[in-house]
Amino acid sequence: MNHPVLSIVAVPALIWVAILGIVRVVIAPAELCADGSALAFRSTAQDASNWLVVNQREDGSYVYEYNRETDDFPIAYNVVRHAGVTMSLYQVAGRLGDDQAFTAAENGTAWLLNNMVYRDEWGGPTNGSNVKVGSAALMTIALAERRLLTGETVHDDAMRALGEFMRVQQKPDGGFYTKWFVDTESMDLVSTSAYYPGEALWALAMLHEAFPGEGWDEDAWQTADFVSLRRDDVEDVPFPPLNDHWAAYGFAEMAEWQLADHHTDYARRLAARFSLFIRFEAQKTDEGVNLQVRGNSRRSSALGTWVEGMAALWRLSMSDERLSDISDEILEQAQCGSELLAERQLDNDHPPLEAGAWFIDGVTRMDDQQHAISGLLYTADGLDGRVQREPDTEAAP
Amino acid sequence: MTILALLFVLNPPAVATIWLSYPKAIGLREGQRLLLMIAGAAALLLLLASLFGEPLLDAFSVSDSTYLIAAGTVVIFGALQGFLGFGLRPNADTLGWLGVATLTWLAGPPVLFTVVALTLDYGSLVSIVAIVLSVALVIGIAGVWFFRVRERYGMLLGLARRIFAAGAALAGVDLIRQGVLAI
């Protein structure tokens, strides 16, 4: 080591090689993003939808969770997720013209309607003990989706009742109380929810689109300001913004309402957050050193939401000039996430409780399929340059 | 900010420190020739980084946004190197190694990574202009220090080197921030 070459060049070079190696492994592993097509993504969404259809129970509920390793169905259910799954089935019916998905969505809607409780002017689906803002919001979106698809107004009263429930639960700062206790006839004044405001935002925007002139837009604006300015503080989000795909849907729905600068600034930061998560996910190989550094792949209900968020923000960026500079990058990341979903889905050679689903640690949950479906459908639309989110009316089964 | 990062990472006082390690070995004419040689070689390497940085990222399947985070990390390591003075006083007695040491600094990984980041931000043309100006500035500042100031203000030189290193560290943090906020 006494030769000058070693001391001047070789030693620093070796140190740098080590540093660059660590950077490659820890900071910048290869991002495994193939270029999936719109056709392939719709096919993946269709297979996932088939899982929901095949595994729907007679009463309209869905298989909530399935463990393929123990062939076990845990006893649990979640009304918010039921409403979300029903919404995604209407989306499949609308975008892929799938009759079976529509029938399953109708059964899911009937289950929700059977579980509604009404007080004064408001109403909401209950699990027996409470009515949650999230359930009401996603049920509203499901019914609004159905209305756009069929043109029928049969559930308009239910939609308004759900909207009134959200109004009742909204706080003066634009946030929301989370639920109403059925037994005690009282509001939960303590708990908060990070995602309910985003869900309510989209639902209120959809209500305004369905019933213009009824003032739903005022509630939506209030919610939009809360989500973009205050929510992360209220929820103590450690690294804001919260990755809220529901808010992305909401702002995309409001794209033609002349959003304020702080809304589009928030949308830009949200896109960056989803992008970071998708890139990180694309770096995972689930083996070797990478597994130690990056951890396991996330379940599709997480990855799917990031893709949903990006697809929604792409639509917003196509309608709002302030975000037009990031349209291509957003769509590229949505495509990357969709491709990961497509690669990780179990194919149709598997039994009905597995085919078309995504499993992590041997378990799939119904919203794994829901979020993947929505993300895949709207990314496929983005790749086709289709900015309109609503179904084509001729798609009605 | 990335343009400023390039100057911080190049760290003119650090380059001057390398030259001041050989006060007796180098004469004025020889020093001028050496300056030109080092500047040319460094600029060539940086130019190549600017032109082929993006294809390299594709080859390694690294997105621009992730690259910025990686570049920021490398720059912070480089700043640490500048702060500690690592590699600044090579134990050699021939003039040639002075060139090698300086070149290693001028076109080392932190600088190369910053140049590619610059290209991603502004494109090759702006990047090339920035490279040429930065290297010229570095050689100018280091040259003035060597030929005019010499060792009279050695402590001041060390302080300036550390200030530039601190600036590089901040630039590295900013690159990471850009990478996190990029899409």
PDB file of N, CA, C and O in Angstrom, chain B residues 64-105:
ATOM      1  N   ASP B  64     -35.612   8.693 -13.365  1.00  0.00           N
ATOM      2  CA  ASP B  64     -34.972   9.982 -13.079  1.00  0.00           C
ATOM      3  C   ASP B  64     -35.166  10.374 -11.617  1.00  0.00           C
ATOM      4  O   ASP B  64     -34.245  10.878 -10.968  1.00  0.00           O
ATOM      5  N   SER B  65     -36.381  10.145 -11.111  1.00  0.00           N
ATOM      6  CA  SER B  65     -36.685  10.578  -9.744  1.00  0.00           C
ATOM      7  C   SER B  65     -35.846   9.808  -8.726  1.00  0.00           C
ATOM      8  O   SER B  65     -35.283  10.401  -7.797  1.00  0.00           O
ATOM      9  N   THR B  66     -35.760   8.499  -8.915  1.00  0.00           N
ATOM     10  CA  THR B  66     -34.954   7.693  -7.995  1.00  0.00           C
ATOM     11  C   THR B  66     -33.486   8.077  -8.126  1.00  0.00           C
ATOM     12  O   THR B  66     -32.741   8.104  -7.137  1.00  0.00           O
ATOM     13  N   TYR B  67     -33.074   8.391  -9.363  1.00  0.00           N
ATOM     14  CA  TYR B  67     -31.689   8.783  -9.576  1.00  0.00           C
ATOM     15  C   TYR B  67     -31.321  10.010  -8.745  1.00  0.00           C
ATOM     16  O   TYR B  67     -30.226  10.087  -8.176  1.00  0.00           O
ATOM     17  N   LEU B  68     -32.242  10.967  -8.689  1.00  0.00           N
ATOM     18  CA  LEU B  68     -31.950  12.190  -7.933  1.00  0.00           C
ATOM     19  C   LEU B  68     -31.698  11.872  -6.462  1.00  0.00           C
ATOM     20  O   LEU B  68     -30.841  12.482  -5.816  1.00  0.00           O
ATOM     21  N   ILE B  69     -32.449  10.914  -5.930  1.00  0.00           N
ATOM     22  CA  ILE B  69     -32.232  10.516  -4.530  1.00  0.00           C
ATOM     23  C   ILE B  69     -30.849   9.882  -4.382  1.00  0.00           C
ATOM     24  O   ILE B  69     -30.109  10.179  -3.435  1.00  0.00           O
ATOM     25  N   ALA B  70     -30.499   9.019  -5.345  1.00  0.00           N
ATOM     26  CA  ALA B  70     -29.182   8.373  -5.314  1.00  0.00           C
ATOM     27  C   ALA B  70     -28.072   9.416  -5.457  1.00  0.00           C
ATOM     28  O   ALA B  70     -27.063   9.382  -4.731  1.00  0.00           O
ATOM     29  N   ALA B  71     -28.267  10.358  -6.388  1.00  0.00           N
ATOM     30  CA  ALA B  71     -27.253  11.398  -6.608  1.00  0.00           C
ATOM     31  C   ALA B  71     -27.062  12.234  -5.344  1.00  0.00           C
ATOM     32  O   ALA B  71     -25.925  12.555  -4.966  1.00  0.00           O
ATOM     33  N   GLY B  72     -28.173  12.566  -4.709  1.00  0.00           N
ATOM     34  CA  GLY B  72     -28.086  13.343  -3.475  1.00  0.00           C
ATOM     35  C   GLY B  72     -27.286  12.612  -2.418  1.00  0.00           C
ATOM     36  O   GLY B  72     -26.463  13.212  -1.706  1.00  0.00           O
ATOM     37  N   THR B  73     -27.479  11.308  -2.339  1.00  0.00           N
ATOM     38  CA  THR B  73     -26.741  10.507  -1.361  1.00  0.00           C
ATOM     39  C   THR B  73     -25.246  10.507  -1.673  1.00  0.00           C
ATOM     40  O   THR B  73     -24.412  10.684  -0.768  1.00  0.00           O
ATOM     41  N   VAL B  74     -24.921  10.321  -2.943  1.00  0.00           N
ATOM     42  CA  VAL B  74     -23.504  10.319  -3.343  1.00  0.00           C
ATOM     43  C   VAL B  74     -22.864  11.681  -3.069  1.00  0.00           C
ATOM     44  O   VAL B  74     -21.729  11.764  -2.596  1.00  0.00           O
ATOM     45  N   VAL B  75     -23.612  12.745  -3.357  1.00  0.00           N
ATOM     46  CA  VAL B  75     -23.080  14.099  -3.121  1.00  0.00           C
ATOM     47  C   VAL B  75     -22.830  14.326  -1.632  1.00  0.00           C
ATOM     48  O   VAL B  75     -21.831  14.946  -1.250  1.00  0.00           O
ATOM     49  N   ILE B  76     -23.718  13.801  -0.807  1.00  0.00           N
ATOM     50  CA  ILE B  76     -23.510  13.957   0.645  1.00  0.00           C
ATOM     51  C   ILE B  76     -22.249  13.217   1.085  1.00  0.00           C
ATOM     52  O   ILE B  76     -21.452  13.729   1.880  1.00  0.00           O
ATOM     53  N   PHE B  77     -22.036  12.028   0.533  1.00  0.00           N
ATOM     54  CA  PHE B  77     -20.779  11.312   0.819  1.00  0.00           C
ATOM     55  C   PHE B  77     -19.584  12.140   0.340  1.00  0.00           C
ATOM     56  O   PHE B  77     -18.558  12.218   1.021  1.00  0.00           O
ATOM     57  N   GLY B  78     -19.723  12.739  -0.840  1.00  0.00           N
ATOM     58  CA  GLY B  78     -18.659  13.590  -1.379  1.00  0.00           C
ATOM     59  C   GLY B  78     -18.403  14.783  -0.463  1.00  0.00           C
ATOM     60  O   GLY B  78     -17.255  15.178  -0.257  1.00  0.00           O
ATOM     61  N   ALA B  79     -19.498  15.348   0.074  1.00  0.00           N
ATOM     62  CA  ALA B  79     -19.360  16.487   0.978  1.00  0.00           C
ATOM     63  C   ALA B  79     -18.599  16.077   2.232  1.00  0.00           C
ATOM     64  O   ALA B  79     -17.756  16.815   2.736  1.00  0.00           O
ATOM     65  N   LEU B  80     -18.885  14.874   2.685  1.00  0.00           N
ATOM     66  CA  LEU B  80     -18.177  14.352   3.862  1.00  0.00           C
ATOM     67  C   LEU B  80     -16.684  14.249   3.566  1.00  0.00           C
ATOM     68  O   LEU B  80     -15.837  14.621   4.376  1.00  0.00           O
ATOM     69  N   GLN B  81     -16.407  13.768   2.371  1.00  0.00           N
ATOM     70  CA  GLN B  81     -15.014  13.657   1.928  1.00  0.00           C
ATOM     71  C   GLN B  81     -14.345  15.041   1.923  1.00  0.00           C
ATOM     72  O   GLN B  81     -13.229  15.207   2.402  1.00  0.00           O
ATOM     73  N   GLY B  82     -15.074  16.045   1.402  1.00  0.00           N
ATOM     74  CA  GLY B  82     -14.542  17.396   1.342  1.00  0.00           C
ATOM     75  C   GLY B  82     -14.365  17.993   2.716  1.00  0.00           C
ATOM     76  O   GLY B  82     -13.408  18.729   2.979  1.00  0.00           O
ATOM     77  N   PHE B  83     -15.290  17.665   3.599  1.00  0.00           N
ATOM     78  CA  PHE B  83     -15.235  18.225   4.934  1.00  0.00           C
ATOM     79  C   PHE B  83     -14.054  17.665   5.729  1.00  0.00           C
ATOM     80  O   PHE B  83     -13.356  18.371   6.429  1.00  0.00           O
ATOM     81  N   LEU B  84     -13.857  16.360   5.561  1.00  0.00           N
ATOM     82  CA  LEU B  84     -12.778  15.710   6.310  1.00  0.00           C
ATOM     83  C   LEU B  84     -11.413  15.905   5.661  1.00  0.00           C
ATOM     84  O   LEU B  84     -10.379  15.661   6.270  1.00  0.00           O
ATOM     85  N   GLY B  85     -11.430  16.315   4.388  1.00  0.00           N
ATOM     86  CA  GLY B  85     -10.167  16.502   3.698  1.00  0.00           C
ATOM     87  C   GLY B  85      -9.575  15.205   3.185  1.00  0.00           C
ATOM     88  O   GLY B  85      -8.408  15.137   2.807  1.00  0.00           O
ATOM     89  N   PHE B  86     -10.408  14.188   3.147  1.00  0.00           N
ATOM     90  CA  PHE B  86      -9.956  12.880   2.686  1.00  0.00           C
ATOM     91  C   PHE B  86      -9.460  12.946   1.238  1.00  0.00           C
ATOM     92  O   PHE B  86     -10.152  13.468   0.370  1.00  0.00           O
ATOM     93  N   GLY B  87      -8.264  12.431   0.976  1.00  0.00           N
ATOM     94  CA  GLY B  87      -7.741  12.361  -0.386  1.00  0.00           C
ATOM     95  C   GLY B  87      -7.148  13.663  -0.882  1.00  0.00           C
ATOM     96  O   GLY B  87      -6.807  13.794  -2.053  1.00  0.00           O
ATOM     97  N   LEU B  88      -7.027  14.663   0.017  1.00  0.00           N
ATOM     98  CA  LEU B  88      -6.567  15.973  -0.454  1.00  0.00           C
ATOM     99  C   LEU B  88      -5.044  16.121  -0.422  1.00  0.00           C
ATOM    100  O   LEU B  88      -4.496  16.969  -1.096  1.00  0.00           O
ATOM    101  N   ARG B  89      -4.403  15.318   0.380  1.00  0.00           N
ATOM    102  CA  ARG B  89      -2.953  15.459   0.472  1.00  0.00           C
ATOM    103  C   ARG B  89      -2.284  14.114   0.185  1.00  0.00           C
ATOM    104  O   ARG B  89      -1.831  13.423   1.089  1.00  0.00           O
ATOM    105  N   PRO B  90      -2.260  13.736  -1.082  1.00  0.00           N
ATOM    106  CA  PRO B  90      -1.695  12.441  -1.445  1.00  0.00           C
ATOM    107  C   PRO B  90      -0.201  12.378  -1.144  1.00  0.00           C
ATOM    108  O   PRO B  90       0.523  13.363  -1.327  1.00  0.00           O
ATOM    109  N   ASN B  91       0.214  11.238  -0.688  1.00  0.00           N
ATOM    110  CA  ASN B  91       1.608  11.049  -0.342  1.00  0.00           C
ATOM    111  C   ASN B  91       2.407  10.633  -1.577  1.00  0.00           C
ATOM    112  O   ASN B  91       2.740   9.474  -1.764  1.00  0.00           O
ATOM    113  N   ALA B  92       2.686  11.609  -2.434  1.00  0.00           N
ATOM    114  CA  ALA B  92       3.424  11.295  -3.654  1.00  0.00           C
ATOM    115  C   ALA B  92       4.404  12.416  -3.940  1.00  0.00           C
ATOM    116  O   ALA B  92       4.222  13.539  -3.503  1.00  0.00           O
ATOM    117  N   ASP B  93       5.429  12.105  -4.681  1.00  0.00           N
ATOM    118  CA  ASP B  93       6.424  13.133  -4.925  1.00  0.00           C
ATOM    119  C   ASP B  93       6.635  13.413  -6.408  1.00  0.00           C
ATOM    120  O   ASP B  93       7.622  13.991  -6.807  1.00  0.00           O
ATOM    121  N   THR B  94       5.776  12.965  -7.208  1.00  0.00           N
ATOM    122  CA  THR B  94       5.905  13.278  -8.631  1.00  0.00           C
ATOM    123  C   THR B  94       4.742  14.137  -9.073  1.00  0.00           C
ATOM    124  O   THR B  94       3.626  14.024  -8.560  1.00  0.00           O
ATOM    125  N   LEU B  95       5.030  14.980 -10.043  1.00  0.00           N
ATOM    126  CA  LEU B  95       4.059  15.949 -10.519  1.00  0.00           C
ATOM    127  C   LEU B  95       2.815  15.288 -11.111  1.00  0.00           C
ATOM    128  O   LEU B  95       1.694  15.763 -10.942  1.00  0.00           O
ATOM    129  N   GLY B  96       3.027  14.158 -11.790  1.00  0.00           N
ATOM    130  CA  GLY B  96       1.915  13.486 -12.470  1.00  0.00           C
ATOM    131  C   GLY B  96       0.781  13.130 -11.535  1.00  0.00           C
ATOM    132  O   GLY B  96      -0.398  13.250 -11.884  1.00  0.00           O
ATOM    133  N   TRP B  97       1.170  12.727 -10.324  1.00  0.00           N
ATOM    134  CA  TRP B  97       0.122  12.309  -9.383  1.00  0.00           C
ATOM    135  C   TRP B  97      -0.713  13.473  -8.893  1.00  0.00           C
ATOM    136  O   TRP B  97      -1.846  13.295  -8.475  1.00  0.00           O
ATOM    137  N   LEU B  98      -0.124  14.654  -8.968  1.00  0.00           N
ATOM    138  CA  LEU B  98      -0.922  15.831  -8.627  1.00  0.00           C
ATOM    139  C   LEU B  98      -2.109  15.949  -9.579  1.00  0.00           C
ATOM    140  O   LEU B  98      -3.243  16.203  -9.180  1.00  0.00           O
ATOM    141  N   GLY B  99      -1.797  15.707 -10.859  1.00  0.00           N
ATOM    142  CA  GLY B  99      -2.861  15.740 -11.869  1.00  0.00           C
ATOM    143  C   GLY B  99      -3.912  14.689 -11.610  1.00  0.00           C
ATOM    144  O   GLY B  99      -5.113  14.951 -11.668  1.00  0.00           O
ATOM    145  N   VAL B 100      -3.427  13.491 -11.276  1.00  0.00           N
ATOM    146  CA  VAL B 100      -4.366  12.392 -11.032  1.00  0.00           C
ATOM    147  C   VAL B 100      -5.274  12.716  -9.848  1.00  0.00           C
ATOM    148  O   VAL B 100      -6.495  12.541  -9.899  1.00  0.00           O
ATOM    149  N   ALA B 101      -4.659  13.228  -8.789  1.00  0.00           N
ATOM    150  CA  ALA B 101      -5.451  13.535  -7.599  1.00  0.00           C
ATOM    151  C   ALA B 101      -6.489  14.614  -7.888  1.00  0.00           C
ATOM    152  O   ALA B 101      -7.646  14.518  -7.484  1.00  0.00           O
ATOM    153  N   THR B 102      -6.067  15.639  -8.614  1.00  0.00           N
ATOM    154  CA  THR B 102      -6.995  16.723  -8.922  1.00  0.00           C
ATOM    155  C   THR B 102      -8.119  16.243  -9.826  1.00  0.00           C
ATOM    156  O   THR B 102      -9.291  16.577  -9.642  1.00  0.00           O
ATOM    157  N   LEU B 103      -7.720  15.445 -10.798  1.00  0.00           N
ATOM    158  CA  LEU B 103      -8.711  14.930 -11.743  1.00  0.00           C
ATOM    159  C   LEU B 103      -9.730  14.048 -11.018  1.00  0.00           C
ATOM    160  O   LEU B 103     -10.935  14.114 -11.282  1.00  0.00           O
ATOM    161  N   THR B 104      -9.205  13.249 -10.084  1.00  0.00           N
ATOM    162  CA  THR B 104     -10.113  12.387  -9.311  1.00  0.00           C
ATOM    163  C   THR B 104     -11.132  13.237  -8.562  1.00  0.00           C
ATOM    164  O   THR B 104     -12.275  12.861  -8.396  1.00  0.00           O
ATOM    165  N   TRP B 105     -10.683  14.395  -8.126  1.00  0.00           N
ATOM    166  CA  TRP B 105     -11.610  15.277  -7.415  1.00  0.00           C
ATOM    167  C   TRP B 105     -12.580  15.951  -8.384  1.00  0.00           C
ATOM    168  O   TRP B 105     -13.792  15.977  -8.187  1.00  0.00           O
TER     169      TRP B 105
END
